[in-house]
GROMACS .gro file of C-alpha atoms in nm:
model
  394
    1MET     CA    1   0.000   0.000   0.000
    2ALA     CA    2   0.140   0.339  -0.094
    3VAL     CA    3   0.215   0.589   0.178
    4ARG     CA    4   0.060   0.930   0.133
    5PRO     CA    5   0.313   1.207   0.086
    6GLY     CA    6   0.355   1.435   0.385
    7ARG     CA    7   0.246   1.172   0.639
    8PRO     CA    8   0.539   1.081   0.868
    9ARG     CA    9   0.633   0.714   0.884
   10LEU     CA   10   0.676   0.558   1.227
   11SER     CA   11   1.026   0.427   1.283
   12ARG     CA   12   1.073   0.065   1.372
   13PRO     CA   13   1.135  -0.003   1.743
   14HIS     CA   14   1.494  -0.051   1.848
   15ARG     CA   15   1.604  -0.410   1.894
   16PHE     CA   16   1.688  -0.346   2.259
   17ASP     CA   17   1.342  -0.197   2.321
   18VAL     CA   18   1.177  -0.504   2.171
   19GLY     CA   19   1.386  -0.724   2.399
   20VAL     CA   20   1.289  -0.520   2.707
   21ALA     CA   21   0.918  -0.538   2.615
   22LEU     CA   22   0.926  -0.915   2.560
   23ALA     CA   23   1.126  -0.979   2.876
   24GLY     CA   24   0.891  -0.764   3.083
   25LEU     CA   25   0.578  -0.923   2.937
   26LEU     CA   26   0.699  -1.282   2.978
   27GLY     CA   27   0.835  -1.213   3.326
   28GLY     CA   28   0.508  -1.053   3.434
   29LEU     CA   29   0.304  -1.344   3.299
   30ALA     CA   30   0.527  -1.589   3.486
   31MET     CA   31   0.478  -1.397   3.810
   32ALA     CA   32   0.102  -1.387   3.759
   33ALA     CA   33   0.099  -1.763   3.692
   34LEU     CA   34   0.285  -1.824   4.019
   35GLY     CA   35   0.046  -1.597   4.208
   36LEU     CA   36   0.313  -1.337   4.295
   37SER     CA   37   0.185  -0.982   4.343
   38THR     CA   38   0.309  -0.652   4.485
   39SER     CA   39  -0.020  -0.503   4.605
   40GLY     CA   40  -0.263  -0.629   4.866
   41SER     CA   41  -0.547  -0.396   4.780
   42ALA     CA   42  -0.696  -0.597   4.492
   43LEU     CA   43  -0.964  -0.338   4.436
   44LEU     CA   44  -0.978  -0.462   4.077
   45PRO     CA   45  -0.972  -0.823   3.952
   46PRO     CA   46  -0.639  -0.975   3.835
   47ALA     CA   47  -0.738  -0.932   3.468
   48TRP     CA   48  -0.689  -0.558   3.505
   49GLY     CA   49  -0.336  -0.620   3.627
   50LEU     CA   50  -0.265  -0.829   3.319
   51LEU     CA   51  -0.405  -0.548   3.104
   52ALA     CA   52  -0.172  -0.299   3.274
   53LEU     CA   53   0.117  -0.539   3.215
   54ALA     CA   54   0.037  -0.570   2.844
   55VAL     CA   55  -0.004  -0.193   2.803
   56MET     CA   56   0.327  -0.126   2.982
   57ALA     CA   57   0.507  -0.380   2.763
   58GLY     CA   58   0.365  -0.216   2.450
   59LEU     CA   59   0.478   0.126   2.572
   60GLU     CA   60   0.834  -0.004   2.602
   61LEU     CA   61   0.840  -0.014   2.223
   62LEU     CA   62   0.796   0.367   2.225
   63ARG     CA   63   1.063   0.447   2.485
   64ARG     CA   64   1.289   0.608   2.220
   65SER     CA   65   1.049   0.732   1.951
   66ALA     CA   66   0.782   0.884   2.183
   67PRO     CA   67   0.925   0.886   2.537
   68ARG     CA   68   0.696   1.153   2.686
   69ALA     CA   69   0.376   0.995   2.555
   70ALA     CA   70   0.495   0.654   2.674
   71LEU     CA   71   0.561   0.789   3.025
   72LEU     CA   72   0.223   0.961   3.044
   73ALA     CA   73   0.034   0.650   2.931
   74GLY     CA   74   0.254   0.435   3.155
   75THR     CA   75   0.152   0.641   3.458
   76GLY     CA   76  -0.211   0.548   3.393
   77ALA     CA   77  -0.115   0.182   3.354
   78LEU     CA   78   0.079   0.199   3.681
   79VAL     CA   79  -0.224   0.337   3.867
   80LEU     CA   80  -0.429   0.050   3.721
   81ASP     CA   81  -0.165  -0.197   3.839
   82VAL     CA   82  -0.172  -0.057   4.193
   83LEU     CA   83  -0.549  -0.096   4.214
   84ALA     CA   84  -0.526  -0.456   4.093
   85PRO     CA   85  -0.303  -0.727   4.235
   86GLY     CA   86   0.026  -0.557   4.140
   87ASN     CA   87   0.295  -0.705   3.919
   88ALA     CA   88   0.666  -0.637   3.977
   89ALA     CA   89   0.737  -0.650   3.603
   90THR     CA   90   0.490  -0.366   3.542
   91ILE     CA   91   0.663  -0.149   3.804
   92LEU     CA   92   1.010  -0.223   3.665
   93MET     CA   93   0.903  -0.134   3.312
   94TYR     CA   94   0.756   0.193   3.441
   95THR     CA   95   1.089   0.287   3.599
   96ASP     CA   96   1.249   0.227   3.260
   97LEU     CA   97   0.994   0.458   3.094
   98ALA     CA   98   1.074   0.734   3.345
   99TYR     CA   99   1.445   0.687   3.277
  100ALA     CA  100   1.396   0.686   2.897
  101ALA     CA  101   1.173   0.996   2.904
  102VAL     CA  102   1.461   1.199   3.047
  103LEU     CA  103   1.737   1.036   2.845
  104TYR     CA  104   1.573   1.031   2.501
  105GLY     CA  105   1.318   1.310   2.532
  106PRO     CA  106   1.368   1.674   2.436
  107PRO     CA  107   1.567   1.904   2.666
  108SER     CA  108   1.246   2.042   2.817
  109ALA     CA  109   1.143   1.692   2.927
  110ALA     CA  110   1.486   1.632   3.073
  111ARG     CA  111   1.434   1.934   3.296
  112ARG     CA  112   1.069   1.886   3.386
  113VAL     CA  113   1.032   1.510   3.442
  114PRO     CA  114   1.262   1.493   3.749
  115VAL     CA  115   1.086   1.794   3.900
  116VAL     CA  116   0.737   1.655   3.836
  117THR     CA  117   0.824   1.307   3.966
  118GLY     CA  118   0.989   1.457   4.273
  119LEU     CA  119   0.683   1.669   4.353
  120ALA     CA  120   0.455   1.371   4.287
  121SER     CA  121   0.657   1.155   4.529
  122LEU     CA  122   0.635   1.429   4.790
  123ALA     CA  123   0.259   1.462   4.737
  124VAL     CA  124   0.211   1.085   4.776
  125THR     CA  125   0.411   1.089   5.097
  126LEU     CA  126   0.214   1.377   5.247
  127GLY     CA  127  -0.116   1.230   5.132
  128PHE     CA  128  -0.056   0.895   5.299
  129LEU     CA  129   0.073   1.064   5.613
  130VAL     CA  130  -0.249   1.262   5.641
  131TRP     CA  131  -0.462   0.958   5.558
  132TRP     CA  132  -0.292   0.699   5.777
  133ARG     CA  133  -0.152   0.930   6.043
  134ASP     CA  134   0.129   0.678   6.078
  135PRO     CA  135   0.502   0.721   6.012
  136GLN     CA  136   0.487   0.401   5.809
  137ALA     CA  137   0.345   0.617   5.530
  138LEU     CA  138   0.697   0.744   5.471
  139PHE     CA  139   0.785   0.406   5.323
  140VAL     CA  140   0.504   0.448   5.071
  141GLY     CA  141   0.649   0.781   4.969
  142LEU     CA  142   0.996   0.627   4.950
  143GLY     CA  143   0.863   0.354   4.721
  144ALA     CA  144   0.697   0.612   4.497
  145ALA     CA  145   1.025   0.805   4.478
  146LEU     CA  146   1.219   0.490   4.390
  147VAL     CA  147   0.974   0.408   4.112
  148SER     CA  148   0.950   0.755   3.955
  149PHE     CA  149   1.195   1.018   4.083
  150GLY     CA  150   1.494   0.781   4.112
  151PRO     CA  151   1.492   0.667   3.746
  152ALA     CA  152   1.425   1.023   3.626
  153ALA     CA  153   1.718   1.160   3.828
  154THR     CA  154   1.940   0.881   3.699
  155GLY     CA  155   1.837   0.960   3.342
  156ALA     CA  156   1.916   1.328   3.397
  157LEU     CA  157   2.261   1.239   3.531
  158VAL     CA  158   2.336   1.007   3.239
  159ARG     CA  159   2.210   1.268   2.991
  160ASP     CA  160   2.432   1.536   3.143
  161HIS     CA  161   2.735   1.310   3.107
  162ARG     CA  162   2.636   1.222   2.752
  163ASP     CA  163   2.594   1.588   2.656
  164ALA     CA  164   2.924   1.676   2.820
  165ALA     CA  165   3.098   1.398   2.628
  166GLU     CA  166   2.938   1.514   2.303
  167ALA     CA  167   3.045   1.873   2.371
  168ALA     CA  168   3.398   1.751   2.444
  169ARG     CA  169   3.402   1.560   2.116
  170LEU     CA  170   3.284   1.869   1.930
  171ARG     CA  171   3.550   2.083   2.097
  172ALA     CA  172   3.813   1.823   2.015
  173GLY     CA  173   3.699   1.819   1.652
  174GLN     CA  174   3.705   2.199   1.634
  175THR     CA  175   4.048   2.207   1.796
  176ALA     CA  176   4.177   1.951   1.548
  177LEU     CA  177   4.028   2.153   1.261
  178LEU     CA  178   4.188   2.475   1.385
  179ALA     CA  179   4.519   2.295   1.435
  180GLU     CA  180   4.503   2.161   1.081
  181ARG     CA  181   4.428   2.507   0.946
  182ASP     CA  182   4.719   2.650   1.143
  183ARG     CA  183   4.943   2.373   1.011
  184VAL     CA  184   4.839   2.441   0.651
  185GLN     CA  185   4.895   2.815   0.698
  186ALA     CA  186   5.234   2.752   0.857
  187VAL     CA  187   5.336   2.517   0.576
  188THR     CA  188   5.218   2.768   0.315
  189ALA     CA  189   5.405   3.051   0.483
  190GLU     CA  190   5.719   2.839   0.513
  191ARG     CA  191   5.699   2.737   0.148
  192ALA     CA  192   5.666   3.104   0.050
  193ARG     CA  193   5.965   3.193   0.268
  194VAL     CA  194   6.180   2.915   0.122
  195ALA     CA  195   6.073   3.018  -0.229
  196ARG     CA  196   6.181   3.377  -0.160
  197GLU     CA  197   6.516   3.263  -0.020
  198LEU     CA  198   6.580   3.025  -0.308
  199HIS     CA  199   6.494   3.288  -0.566
  200ASP     CA  200   6.712   3.551  -0.400
  201LEU     CA  201   7.004   3.310  -0.362
  202VAL     CA  202   7.029   3.183  -0.719
  203ALA     CA  203   6.848   3.434  -0.940
  204GLY     CA  204   7.135   3.681  -0.951
  205HIS     CA  205   7.400   3.419  -1.021
  206LEU     CA  206   7.195   3.245  -1.289
  207SER     CA  207   7.112   3.578  -1.455
  208ALA     CA  208   7.482   3.667  -1.469
  209ILE     CA  209   7.561   3.324  -1.612
  210ALA     CA  210   7.291   3.361  -1.879
  211ILE     CA  211   7.402   3.712  -1.981
  212HIS     CA  212   7.774   3.634  -1.999
  213SER     CA  213   7.720   3.303  -2.177
  214THR     CA  214   7.513   3.491  -2.436
  215ALA     CA  215   7.795   3.741  -2.477
  216ALA     CA  216   8.051   3.462  -2.512
  217LEU     CA  217   7.843   3.296  -2.783
  218SER     CA  218   7.771   3.613  -2.977
  219ILE     CA  219   8.121   3.771  -2.971
  220ASP     CA  220   8.394   3.565  -3.137
  221GLU     CA  221   8.686   3.705  -2.938
  222PRO     CA  222   8.905   3.481  -2.719
  223ALA     CA  223   8.965   3.750  -2.460
  224THR     CA  224   8.595   3.830  -2.426
  225THR     CA  225   8.505   3.462  -2.413
  226LYS     CA  226   8.767   3.397  -2.144
  227GLU     CA  227   8.645   3.692  -1.937
  228ALA     CA  228   8.286   3.571  -1.970
  229LEU     CA  229   8.384   3.218  -1.867
  230VAL     CA  230   8.561   3.353  -1.558
  231VAL     CA  231   8.246   3.538  -1.454
  232ILE     CA  232   8.033   3.232  -1.529
  233ARG     CA  233   8.258   3.012  -1.315
  234GLU     CA  234   8.256   3.259  -1.023
  235ASN     CA  235   7.878   3.285  -1.027
  236SER     CA  236   7.841   2.909  -1.060
  237VAL     CA  237   8.066   2.842  -0.760
  238GLU     CA  238   7.896   3.109  -0.552
  239GLY     CA  239   7.550   2.989  -0.652
  240LEU     CA  240   7.637   2.630  -0.561
  241ALA     CA  241   7.771   2.744  -0.224
  242GLN     CA  242   7.452   2.935  -0.151
  243MET     CA  243   7.242   2.637  -0.256
  244ARG     CA  244   7.440   2.406  -0.027
  245ARG     CA  245   7.385   2.646   0.261
  246LEU     CA  246   7.009   2.658   0.204
  247ILE     CA  247   6.986   2.279   0.159
  248GLY     CA  248   7.182   2.233   0.481
  249ILE     CA  249   6.938   2.454   0.669
  250LEU     CA  250   6.635   2.270   0.528
  251ARG     CA  251   6.778   1.920   0.570
  252ASP     CA  252   6.890   1.928   0.933
  253ALA     CA  253   6.833   2.231   1.150
  254GLY     CA  254   6.971   2.041   1.452
  255ALA     CA  255   7.307   1.938   1.307
  256GLU     CA  256   7.620   1.971   1.519
  257GLU     CA  257   7.769   2.218   1.274
  258ALA     CA  258   7.547   2.523   1.256
  259PRO     CA  259   7.467   2.647   0.905
  260ALA     CA  260   7.604   2.974   0.782
  261ALA     CA  261   7.439   3.281   0.925
  262ALA     CA  262   7.183   3.470   0.721
  263PRO     CA  263   7.329   3.768   0.533
  264THR     CA  264   7.322   4.110   0.698
  265LEU     CA  265   7.384   4.466   0.586
  266ASP     CA  266   7.753   4.415   0.659
  267GLY     CA  267   7.763   4.198   0.348
  268LEU     CA  268   7.640   4.472   0.114
  269GLY     CA  269   7.998   4.559   0.020
  270ALA     CA  270   8.066   4.207  -0.103
  271LEU     CA  271   7.731   4.203  -0.282
  272VAL     CA  272   7.816   4.526  -0.463
  273GLU     CA  273   8.159   4.391  -0.562
  274THR     CA  274   7.994   4.082  -0.709
  275ALA     CA  275   7.756   4.304  -0.905
  276ARG     CA  276   8.051   4.506  -1.037
  277THR     CA  277   8.220   4.183  -1.144
  278ASN     CA  278   7.904   4.095  -1.335
  279GLY     CA  279   7.927   4.423  -1.526
  280LEU     CA  280   7.721   4.674  -1.323
  281ASP     CA  281   7.849   5.017  -1.229
  282VAL     CA  282   7.722   5.026  -0.870
  283CYS     CA  283   7.759   5.306  -0.617
  284LEU     CA  284   7.675   5.226  -0.254
  285ALA     CA  285   7.583   5.483   0.012
  286ALA     CA  286   7.478   5.343   0.351
  287GLU     CA  287   7.425   5.560   0.659
  288HIS     CA  288   7.247   5.377   0.937
  289ALA     CA  289   7.300   5.241   1.285
  290GLU     CA  290   7.260   4.879   1.394
  291VAL     CA  291   6.926   4.739   1.274
  292PRO     CA  292   6.729   4.431   1.386
  293ALA     CA  293   6.823   4.108   1.213
  294PRO     CA  294   6.491   4.067   1.025
  295VAL     CA  295   6.517   4.422   0.891
  296GLY     CA  296   6.878   4.370   0.788
  297LEU     CA  297   6.795   4.046   0.606
  298ALA     CA  298   6.500   4.202   0.425
  299ALA     CA  299   6.704   4.508   0.320
  300TYR     CA  300   6.989   4.286   0.196
  301ARG     CA  301   6.754   4.071  -0.011
  302ILE     CA  302   6.577   4.375  -0.159
  303VAL     CA  303   6.911   4.525  -0.266
  304GLN     CA  304   7.024   4.187  -0.401
  305GLU     CA  305   6.711   4.137  -0.610
  306SER     CA  306   6.720   4.500  -0.731
  307LEU     CA  307   7.077   4.452  -0.857
  308THR     CA  308   6.970   4.127  -1.025
  309ASN     CA  309   6.686   4.308  -1.203
  310ALA     CA  310   6.924   4.586  -1.304
  311LEU     CA  311   7.154   4.327  -1.456
  312LYS     CA  312   6.871   4.156  -1.646
  313HIS     CA  313   6.657   4.452  -1.749
  314GLY     CA  314   6.869   4.766  -1.715
  315GLY     CA  315   7.087   4.945  -1.961
  316PRO     CA  316   7.434   5.096  -1.938
  317GLY     CA  317   7.485   5.355  -1.670
  318PRO     CA  318   7.538   5.389  -1.295
  319VAL     CA  319   7.328   5.202  -1.041
  320THR     CA  320   7.289   5.377  -0.707
  321VAL     CA  321   7.212   5.198  -0.380
  322SER     CA  322   7.133   5.409  -0.075
  323LEU     CA  323   7.027   5.314   0.277
  324GLY     CA  324   6.939   5.550   0.560
  325GLU     CA  325   6.717   5.591   0.863
  326ARG     CA  326   6.413   5.816   0.850
  327ASP     CA  327   6.113   5.846   1.082
  328GLY     CA  328   6.191   5.521   1.265
  329ALA     CA  329   6.235   5.317   0.947
  330LEU     CA  330   6.521   5.200   0.730
  331GLU     CA  331   6.479   5.356   0.385
  332VAL     CA  332   6.618   5.145   0.099
  333ARG     CA  333   6.646   5.297  -0.248
  334VAL     CA  334   6.795   5.138  -0.558
  335SER     CA  335   6.796   5.330  -0.887
  336SER     CA  336   6.914   5.187  -1.218
  337PRO     CA  337   6.894   5.290  -1.587
  338TYR     CA  338   6.557   5.208  -1.741
  339VAL     CA  339   6.561   5.091  -2.101
  340ARG     CA  340   6.251   4.988  -2.291
  341ARG     CA  341   6.327   4.682  -2.499
  342GLY     CA  342   6.145   4.384  -2.642
  343GLY     CA  343   6.257   4.155  -2.360
  344PRO     CA  344   6.511   4.118  -2.079
  345LEU     CA  345   6.869   4.008  -2.130
  346ALA     CA  346   6.792   3.700  -1.917
  347PRO     CA  347   6.454   3.531  -1.869
  348GLY     CA  348   6.261   3.602  -1.552
  349SER     CA  349   5.937   3.498  -1.385
  350GLY     CA  350   5.842   3.820  -1.209
  351ALA     CA  351   5.881   3.653  -0.871
  352GLY     CA  352   6.148   3.901  -0.766
  353LEU     CA  353   5.912   4.196  -0.726
  354VAL     CA  354   5.661   3.972  -0.549
  355GLY     CA  355   5.926   3.852  -0.305
  356MET     CA  356   6.048   4.205  -0.228
  357ARG     CA  357   5.694   4.323  -0.167
  358GLU     CA  358   5.628   4.025   0.061
  359ARG     CA  359   5.943   4.092   0.264
  360ALA     CA  360   5.841   4.451   0.324
  361ALA     CA  361   5.482   4.352   0.409
  362LEU     CA  362   5.596   4.094   0.666
  363LEU     CA  363   5.771   4.373   0.854
  364GLY     CA  364   5.475   4.610   0.822
  365GLY     CA  365   5.669   4.831   0.583
  366THR     CA  366   5.610   4.985   0.242
  367PHE     CA  367   5.739   4.894  -0.102
  368SER     CA  368   5.718   5.043  -0.448
  369ALA     CA  369   5.896   4.981  -0.776
  370GLY     CA  370   5.853   5.139  -1.116
  371PRO     CA  371   5.994   5.372  -1.381
  372ASP     CA  372   6.103   5.716  -1.269
  373GLY     CA  373   6.187   5.913  -1.580
  374GLU     CA  374   6.484   5.744  -1.747
  375ARG     CA  375   6.550   5.521  -1.448
  376TRP     CA  376   6.386   5.231  -1.261
  377THR     CA  377   6.358   5.296  -0.890
  378VAL     CA  378   6.291   5.056  -0.607
  379ARG     CA  379   6.189   5.204  -0.272
  380ALA     CA  380   6.127   5.020   0.056
  381GLY     CA  381   6.056   5.148   0.405
  382LEU     CA  382   6.125   4.890   0.677
  383PRO     CA  383   6.016   4.983   1.033
  384LEU     CA  384   6.286   4.946   1.298
  385ALA     CA  385   6.046   4.899   1.593
  386ALA     CA  386   6.080   4.565   1.774
  387ASP     CA  387   5.710   4.473   1.744
  388THR     CA  388   5.716   4.504   1.366
  389ALA     CA  389   6.069   4.382   1.305
  390SER     CA  390   5.995   4.057   1.483
  391GLY     CA  391   5.755   3.954   1.210
  392GLY     CA  392   6.028   3.884   0.961
  393ALA     CA  393   6.201   3.634   1.187
  394ARG     CA  394   5.923   3.383   1.165
   0.00000   0.00000   0.00000
């Protein structure tokens, strides 16, 4: 038979619930057959007790899907069981319904059921005390509390622990997700840093090799070829040495022999001499005090990449490099001849400008590069404050 759209389908009872219902029903029938009962009132015939037993067993099938309705109907069946010769199985199944109503019901039921059952147990106790006027009535109230309030309180305790465990699992999942995001960001940042270092280390040497090898191939003069080969060899050896240093840092940061220190502004003189050997007419003017290591490294790399770009893209003429302090920042300025041509003397990827801009941004500084009349000018302002300079050390 087809099910009408929009009408909810009842879920099948859980296997455990079916087992509880069958066990309760069969156990109650066995007790009734043996003549065992829990109530001496017998205001109703035993058949009513069997009816209450059957109803309570059927309600066990709804302990997960409709816990509040099952508890409400079970309360009526329990009253019917008390008026008839009582059955222990009926009472035990009712305690399970009270427990399930708190554990599987909505949050509002989890809060209200213990309160209602507690007040009901108190009302039963007071009622029997007034009726009997005997302290023995307290045991009746205690029994009512054990049947209703006790299971409800236990369900509330178990639910609290379950919710706490679920919240802990969610927090653990969120923490793991945040840790993974941090790891990915750290790996990405490290890859970008290594890419910048690798580019700055080898780009200048490879550009010089490409330019001088082109000159050696195009000019058929032994002296020029020999001079070009000397420059090519020097740049090859220096490039290999720089590559070995970087590979040593990446391969084993905890080796017994510490890798070579990162370049500082004290090495600008040697950098300029290398650029002059490669054919640039470089003039260096540096007036500054001691600067933080991250600022010094960034300034060195910016000058290095600017000289590499001047070698690849510039024309004949002087290249000026100036460094000085101004308004709490190290000002770096590199100016080289700007020649418009069809292409550079050596191929490039454009990563140099990106790397210089990234170095300045990591320190919270400024960077600009572009044509300035007949020259190409690179400008960078690197803050000298400790809170900004520390960013480049990461």
